Each structure stands twice: as C-alpha cells, then as structure tokens.
Short mmCIF file of C-alpha atoms in Angstrom, two decimals:
data_model
loop_
_atom_site.label_atom_id
_atom_site.label_comp_id
_atom_site.label_asym_id
_atom_site.label_seq_id
_atom_site.Cartn_x
_atom_site.Cartn_y
_atom_site.Cartn_z
CA MET A 1 117.39 86.70 104.14
CA THR A 2 115.50 88.11 101.27
CA GLY A 3 117.01 88.46 97.76
CA LEU A 4 115.36 92.03 97.56
CA THR A 5 117.68 94.95 98.24
CA ILE A 6 116.23 97.84 100.23
CA ASN A 7 117.85 100.99 98.77
CA SER A 8 115.52 103.65 99.53
CA THR A 9 115.74 107.12 97.61
CA LEU A 10 113.34 108.82 100.21
CA SER A 11 115.26 110.60 102.72
CA THR A 12 112.92 113.25 104.72
CA GLU A 13 113.48 113.09 108.24
CA TYR A 14 110.52 114.48 110.77
CA GLN A 15 111.43 115.43 114.37
CA SER A 16 109.41 113.94 117.27
CA ASP A 17 106.44 115.81 118.12
CA GLY A 18 105.02 113.16 120.86
CA LEU A 19 102.21 111.72 118.54
CA TYR A 20 101.95 108.08 118.28
CA ARG A 21 100.84 106.96 114.55
CA ILE A 22 99.24 103.79 113.68
CA LEU A 23 98.79 102.33 110.14
CA ALA A 24 96.09 99.71 109.82
CA LEU A 25 95.80 97.62 106.68
CA ASP A 26 92.74 95.58 105.75
CA GLY A 27 92.78 92.17 104.49
CA GLY A 28 91.14 91.46 100.98
CA GLY A 29 93.29 89.12 98.46
CA ALA A 30 93.97 90.67 95.31
CA LYS A 31 92.25 94.01 95.91
CA GLY A 32 95.57 94.80 98.00
CA PHE A 33 96.56 96.84 94.74
CA TYR A 34 94.14 99.40 95.94
CA THR A 35 96.04 99.59 99.41
CA LEU A 36 99.25 100.12 97.29
CA GLY A 37 97.76 102.89 95.24
CA VAL A 38 96.57 104.85 98.48
CA LEU A 39 100.18 104.07 100.42
CA LYS A 40 102.14 105.40 97.18
CA GLU A 41 100.49 108.71 97.54
CA ILE A 42 101.15 108.88 101.19
CA GLU A 43 104.85 107.81 100.82
CA GLY A 44 105.20 110.24 97.93
CA MET A 45 103.58 113.15 100.22
CA LEU A 46 105.65 112.09 103.39
CA LYS A 47 109.10 111.81 101.04
CA CYS A 48 110.11 109.07 103.58
CA PRO A 49 109.91 105.20 103.96
CA LEU A 50 106.76 104.80 105.99
CA TYR A 51 108.24 102.71 108.73
CA THR A 52 109.87 106.30 109.85
CA ARG A 53 106.59 107.89 110.35
CA PHE A 54 104.45 105.08 111.69
CA ASP A 55 104.99 103.94 115.25
CA LEU A 56 102.76 100.67 114.78
CA ILE A 57 101.69 98.83 111.67
CA PHE A 58 99.15 96.25 111.55
CA GLY A 59 97.92 94.00 109.11
CA THR A 60 95.47 91.21 108.09
CA SER A 61 95.74 88.56 105.06
CA THR A 62 96.88 90.98 101.87
CA GLY A 63 97.46 93.82 104.60
CA ALA A 64 99.69 91.53 106.32
CA ILE A 65 101.99 90.92 103.53
CA ILE A 66 102.20 95.10 102.82
CA ALA A 67 102.41 95.66 106.42
CA SER A 68 105.35 93.22 106.93
CA LEU A 69 107.36 94.53 104.05
CA ILE A 70 106.66 98.09 105.13
CA ALA A 71 107.96 97.37 108.70
CA LEU A 72 111.17 95.85 107.10
CA GLY A 73 111.98 99.01 105.34
CA TYR A 74 110.70 98.35 101.94
CA GLU A 75 109.30 101.23 99.82
CA VAL A 76 105.59 101.02 98.01
CA ASP A 77 107.10 100.62 94.32
CA GLN A 78 109.32 97.50 95.69
CA ILE A 79 105.98 95.87 97.03
CA HIS A 80 104.02 96.91 94.18
CA ASP A 81 106.72 94.98 91.98
CA LEU A 82 106.64 91.88 94.13
CA TYR A 83 102.70 91.91 94.09
CA LYS A 84 102.62 92.18 90.29
CA LYS A 85 105.23 89.19 90.24
CA HIS A 86 103.50 86.94 92.71
CA VAL A 87 99.56 87.79 93.45
CA PRO A 88 98.26 86.76 89.90
CA SER A 89 99.66 83.19 90.23
CA VAL A 90 98.55 82.76 93.62
CA MET A 91 94.94 83.99 92.48
CA ALA A 92 94.84 81.90 89.32
CA ALA A 93 95.54 78.82 90.84
CA ARG A 94 92.56 76.23 90.66
CA THR A 95 92.86 74.15 93.56
CA ALA A 96 93.45 74.49 97.14
CA GLY A 97 96.66 72.86 97.04
CA ARG A 98 97.94 74.89 94.22
CA LYS A 99 96.88 78.08 95.75
CA THR A 100 98.96 77.12 98.94
CA ALA A 101 101.91 76.00 97.18
CA ALA A 102 101.71 79.30 95.17
CA LEU A 103 101.44 81.30 98.38
CA SER A 104 104.10 79.41 100.33
CA LYS A 105 106.38 80.26 97.39
CA LEU A 106 105.26 83.94 97.65
CA THR A 107 106.06 84.34 101.47
CA LYS A 108 109.41 82.17 101.22
CA ASP A 109 110.84 84.25 98.20
CA ILE A 110 109.98 87.37 99.89
CA PHE A 111 110.83 87.07 103.37
CA GLY A 112 113.25 84.22 103.40
CA SER A 113 114.54 83.48 106.84
CA LEU A 114 113.60 86.86 108.15
CA THR A 115 111.89 87.20 111.83
CA PHE A 116 109.99 89.62 113.60
CA GLU A 117 113.13 90.57 115.38
CA ASP A 118 114.34 92.26 111.91
CA VAL A 119 111.32 94.79 111.51
CA LYS A 120 112.20 98.71 111.87
CA THR A 121 108.88 99.62 113.85
CA GLY A 122 106.29 98.43 115.81
CA ILE A 123 104.39 95.25 113.89
CA GLY A 124 101.01 93.29 114.20
CA ILE A 125 100.41 90.46 112.04
CA VAL A 126 96.69 89.07 112.56
CA ALA A 127 96.03 85.29 111.90
CA THR A 128 92.93 82.96 113.32
CA ARG A 129 93.50 80.15 115.41
CA TRP A 130 91.60 76.96 113.98
CA ILE A 131 90.90 74.97 117.09
CA THR A 132 90.30 77.68 119.62
CA GLU A 133 88.67 80.15 117.08
CA ARG A 134 90.52 83.00 118.88
CA PRO A 135 93.12 85.67 117.38
CA MET A 136 96.88 85.17 117.00
CA ILE A 137 98.68 88.04 116.66
CA PHE A 138 102.47 88.08 116.02
CA LYS A 139 103.94 91.05 117.28
CA GLY A 140 107.74 92.70 117.24
CA SER A 141 107.98 94.16 120.65
CA VAL A 142 107.38 93.10 124.31
CA LYS A 143 105.92 96.50 124.58
CA GLN A 144 103.10 95.59 122.74
CA ALA A 145 102.35 92.61 124.91
CA HIS A 146 99.19 92.33 127.07
CA GLY A 147 100.76 90.78 130.13
CA ARG A 148 103.09 87.45 130.00
CA THR A 149 106.19 90.02 129.35
CA GLY A 150 108.43 87.59 130.97
CA THR A 151 108.27 85.08 128.34
CA PHE A 152 107.43 87.30 125.09
CA LYS A 153 109.34 86.22 122.06
CA ALA A 154 108.96 88.28 119.03
CA GLY A 155 106.54 86.74 116.77
CA PHE A 156 106.45 83.63 119.09
CA GLY A 157 109.46 82.57 117.45
CA VAL A 158 107.55 82.06 114.22
CA SER A 159 109.43 83.08 111.25
CA MET A 160 107.89 86.17 109.20
CA ALA A 161 107.45 83.78 106.22
CA ASP A 162 104.92 81.24 108.07
CA ALA A 163 103.09 83.84 110.39
CA VAL A 164 102.38 85.83 106.88
CA GLN A 165 101.28 83.12 105.10
CA ALA A 166 98.90 81.98 108.25
CA SER A 167 97.42 85.15 107.95
CA CYS A 168 96.76 84.86 104.30
CA SER A 169 95.37 81.21 104.48
CA ALA A 170 91.58 82.01 103.57
CA PHE A 171 90.32 78.65 104.44
CA PRO A 172 88.80 76.61 102.37
CA PHE A 173 90.48 78.24 99.26
CA PHE A 174 93.84 77.62 100.94
CA HIS A 175 95.07 75.06 103.19
CA ARG A 176 95.20 75.62 106.94
CA THR A 177 98.93 76.79 108.03
CA VAL A 178 100.78 74.95 110.86
CA VAL A 179 103.48 77.10 112.84
CA THR A 180 105.48 76.05 115.64
CA THR A 181 106.30 78.43 118.23
CA VAL A 182 109.34 78.94 120.48
CA ALA A 183 107.90 76.84 122.99
CA GLY A 184 107.54 74.02 120.49
CA ASP A 185 103.53 74.36 120.27
CA LYS A 186 102.21 73.67 116.92
CA VAL A 187 99.38 75.88 116.17
CA GLU A 188 96.74 75.45 113.12
CA LEU A 189 95.92 78.68 112.06
CA ILE A 190 93.81 80.49 109.13
CA ASP A 191 92.99 83.85 107.50
CA GLY A 192 93.20 86.66 110.05
CA GLY A 193 90.15 88.07 108.32
CA TYR A 194 87.92 85.82 110.11
CA CYS A 195 88.69 87.32 113.39
CA ALA A 196 89.58 91.27 112.11
CA ASN A 197 89.86 91.65 108.70
CA ASN A 198 90.18 95.38 109.36
CA PRO A 199 92.75 95.16 112.44
CA THR A 200 92.26 98.74 113.50
CA LEU A 201 90.92 97.90 116.88
CA TYR A 202 93.60 95.47 117.84
CA ALA A 203 96.27 98.08 116.95
CA ILE A 204 94.47 100.87 118.98
CA ALA A 205 94.28 98.39 122.03
CA ASP A 206 97.94 97.83 121.80
CA ALA A 207 98.73 101.60 121.81
CA VAL A 208 96.41 102.49 124.80
CA ALA A 209 96.28 99.31 126.90
CA ALA A 210 100.03 97.89 126.38
CA GLN A 211 102.05 101.01 125.62
CA LYS A 212 99.80 103.55 127.95
CA ARG A 213 99.43 106.15 125.19
CA GLU A 214 97.08 109.17 125.49
CA ARG A 215 94.20 108.60 123.48
CA LYS A 216 94.56 112.35 122.28
CA ASP A 217 98.22 111.65 121.16
CA ILE A 218 97.00 108.61 119.00
CA ARG A 219 96.55 109.32 115.11
CA VAL A 220 95.24 106.25 112.86
CA VAL A 221 95.51 105.87 109.16
CA ASN A 222 93.28 102.91 108.34
CA VAL A 223 93.29 101.69 104.45
CA GLY A 224 90.94 99.19 103.16
CA VAL A 225 90.92 97.57 99.75
CA GLY A 226 87.69 99.53 98.17
CA VAL A 227 84.29 98.15 97.55
CA TYR A 228 83.36 96.58 94.23
CA PRO A 229 80.40 95.34 92.18
CA GLU A 230 80.71 91.52 91.74
CA PRO A 231 82.11 90.49 88.49
CA PRO A 232 80.18 88.76 85.78
CA ARG A 233 80.54 85.27 85.33
CA GLY A 234 81.45 83.63 82.57
CA PHE A 235 80.19 80.02 81.12
CA LYS A 236 82.82 77.95 82.80
CA MET A 237 82.33 79.78 86.12
CA ARG A 238 78.72 79.43 85.54
CA LEU A 239 79.66 75.57 85.70
CA ALA A 240 81.50 75.79 88.55
CA LYS A 241 78.55 77.45 90.55
CA LYS A 242 79.82 75.87 93.94
CA TYR A 243 82.93 77.73 93.53
CA VAL A 244 81.44 80.87 92.67
CA VAL A 245 79.05 81.11 95.63
CA SER A 246 81.94 80.08 97.98
CA VAL A 247 83.94 83.00 96.91
CA GLN A 248 80.70 85.17 97.46
CA LEU A 249 80.46 84.13 100.58
CA LEU A 250 83.97 84.21 101.88
CA GLN A 251 83.84 87.89 100.55
CA LYS A 252 80.67 88.90 102.02
CA THR A 253 81.97 87.10 105.40
CA LEU A 254 85.07 89.58 105.43
CA GLU A 255 83.03 92.74 104.26
CA ILE A 256 80.74 92.21 107.17
CA ASN A 257 83.81 91.62 109.55
CA THR A 258 85.41 94.82 108.32
CA GLN A 259 82.45 97.01 108.69
CA SER A 260 81.64 95.60 112.09
CA MET A 261 85.01 96.41 113.29
CA ASP A 262 84.93 99.67 111.84
CA GLN A 263 81.47 100.49 113.69
CA LEU A 264 83.19 99.31 117.02
CA ARG A 265 85.94 101.31 116.57
CA GLU A 266 83.84 104.57 116.31
CA ILE A 267 81.91 103.42 119.27
CA LEU A 268 84.70 102.58 121.37
CA PHE A 269 87.36 104.92 120.23
CA LYS A 270 85.35 107.70 118.81
CA ASP A 271 87.96 110.32 120.70
CA ILE A 272 90.92 108.82 118.81
CA ALA A 273 91.64 111.02 115.55
CA THR A 274 91.42 108.42 112.51
CA VAL A 275 91.02 108.44 108.73
CA ARG A 276 89.82 105.46 106.94
CA ILE A 277 90.19 105.13 103.42
CA ASN A 278 87.91 102.57 101.81
CA ASP A 279 85.70 104.00 98.73
CA THR A 280 83.01 102.26 97.13
CA PHE A 281 83.14 101.90 93.23
CA GLU A 282 79.69 101.23 91.40
CA ARG A 283 80.51 101.22 87.77
CA PRO A 284 80.47 98.13 85.86
CA GLU A 285 84.23 98.11 84.85
CA MET A 286 85.26 98.07 88.50
CA ALA A 287 83.53 95.01 88.93
CA THR A 288 86.18 92.50 90.67
CA ASP A 289 86.49 90.24 93.88
CA LEU A 290 89.42 89.13 96.36
CA MET A 291 90.67 86.47 93.57
CA GLU A 292 90.99 88.55 90.76
CA HIS A 293 94.23 87.73 88.61
CA ASN A 294 93.99 89.95 85.74
CA LEU A 295 96.70 92.40 85.77
CA ASP A 296 95.05 95.26 83.96
CA LYS A 297 92.16 94.78 86.31
CA LEU A 298 94.36 94.94 89.38
CA ASN A 299 96.32 98.24 87.83
CA LEU A 300 93.11 99.85 87.83
CA LEU A 301 92.06 99.12 91.54
CA ARG A 302 95.87 100.71 92.35
CA GLN A 303 94.87 103.73 90.16
CA ARG A 304 91.67 103.97 92.20
CA GLY A 305 93.66 103.85 95.55
CA SER A 306 95.56 106.66 94.20
CA GLU A 307 92.74 108.79 93.62
CA SER A 308 90.94 107.81 96.92
CA PHE A 309 94.01 109.25 98.42
CA ALA A 310 93.25 112.75 96.98
CA SER A 311 90.00 113.42 98.95
CA ARG A 312 91.94 113.05 102.37
CA GLU A 313 95.26 114.57 101.46
CA GLU A 314 94.67 117.62 103.88
CA LYS A 315 93.33 115.51 106.85
CA LEU A 316 96.65 113.08 106.22
CA ARG A 317 99.02 116.15 106.03
CA GLU A 318 97.56 116.91 109.36
CA PHE A 319 98.18 113.77 110.94
CA LEU A 320 101.46 112.83 109.28
CA MET A 321 103.46 115.91 108.54
#
C-alpha cells in the first residue's frame, strides 16, 4: 500500500442522471502542474472527489500519474504535494539512468503495491510497446475490454507502479520499462505519448465500442498541459547542443501527436460533447518545456491552469453538475 492517507474533506454527492463522463489527461512531463491547476478548480466547483463524478479516467505519461491517483481516490491538493516532492528531482537528473531511478522511486513511493483492482472508477493508462510499436493500455474493468473478456485481468496483472512508470518512460531520456503480465509475458514499454499523448480517442472508444454507451449521453473533459515558448538556453546548455535538440524533438513529437489525436477526435466523434482545456501562452516568462524542474516556474504553470478553467467554467458546470 501507499504511505499517503486518503482523508477526503469533499462530501457533495450527485444523483445519477444517465450521463457517462470521461476525464482524459494529456502527457507532457513537468507541465502536468498546469493540469493540476485546472483539476483543482474543477474539484472545487464540484465539491467532491473527482473519481465520484467521472465514470472513466484516461491518462498518458504525467497524465497517467494524475489519472491513477484520482482513480484511487486522492484529492488534487494531495497530488500536487506529491508532484512538488518528486517531479523536480526526476527532471533535474542529468542521465537516463538517474532519471529512470528517480521515476522508479516516484512510482514506488506513491503507488506501493497497489494494483488496478484498487481503483474506484474506470481507468486507462496508455503505454507504447517497444517491439511491436502498438499501444498497451492498462485498464481496471472487464467492461472496458474489446474482446477476449474470458482472459481479462485488471492491468494485465501488472502493478500500478510499473504501469505508470512505463507510461512515463520517454525514451531515450528514460530507460525502457519491462513489465511482466499475469500470463508471464515480459513486455518492453516506452512512454504512451508516442502513440497517444492525448488519450481522448482511446477513452471514447472504450465508452462507445466496449461499454455500448450512446454518444448523446457521453461528456468528455480533456485537459492538456498548455503550450509555451521554448526556454532560453544558457551557456552550459548551448554546450550540450545535442541534448537540447533531443528535448526539442521529443516535445515537438508529443505536441504533433496531441494535435493529431484531437483533430481525429473532432472528425470521428464531433457529435460527442467535449471540452478541451489546453491554452497557449506566448509571454517570455512562460517559456518552459517538459523537463522543467524550477518549482517557481512549475507553480506559475499551475496558476495558468487555474486561470484556463475560468473561461470554460460555464460549460463545465453544464457537463458535470
């Protein structure tokens, strides 16, 4: 088990209204602080733990950490405290080996021995198979299975810590993660952002294809990590030009993937009511990337997330209350 106690102070209860609500959280490394800013406002509006209002929560990479903790029952402030404690040390590590060790410590400290059978609502954690170049999505309920229900096992029998680490393993900055399924299969995985940095399509597919939900009854809230100018590079970073270019390429790859998935969602599921929160910030002081480890800058991202909520508050109330 984890060492963090869940002691909710949010107690509002909502009657079932027949709607099926999805929360989908993008990947983006340290920029997940923006996501937390948005979610804190949604939680404050609802006055209930988010898992009680969302029937299905999908996450990729940093979104996988947040999605898993919400599905386990944690409040946003608790998740924010964990991010402040762990994320800067992960992102500040200079080598892939050290980053991987710090990420492993994060997932083990937070999730302990918890499994996908411990979640309180539907969950989907996206990773990418290294060998076959296909997604591997860890789910908590047989209701989400697209066939092969007779052999379904929550999370393929993989611990939540290992699944989340796999979803966050942005190769080559992190080592690839090897997980062992309940069937004894060893699977080598990398960051879920390489196949679906925005996991909304996969979440909608679960609702429509696996759970046979009517499109008119589905409400989707998709939270990104924001879009920012590239940070200025100091003398030391200019010397490490290869590293800088690699970070830029990774970030560009994930952003292209994110935008492509959202365009497909608009084409394939334009009739499904969706709110996407992912604002663009152009002021120089907002310059950052997914490897940011300055807590002052990360706190600024969280504040921007809180502000992004405001322009969608009316629609979110309509969706969620």
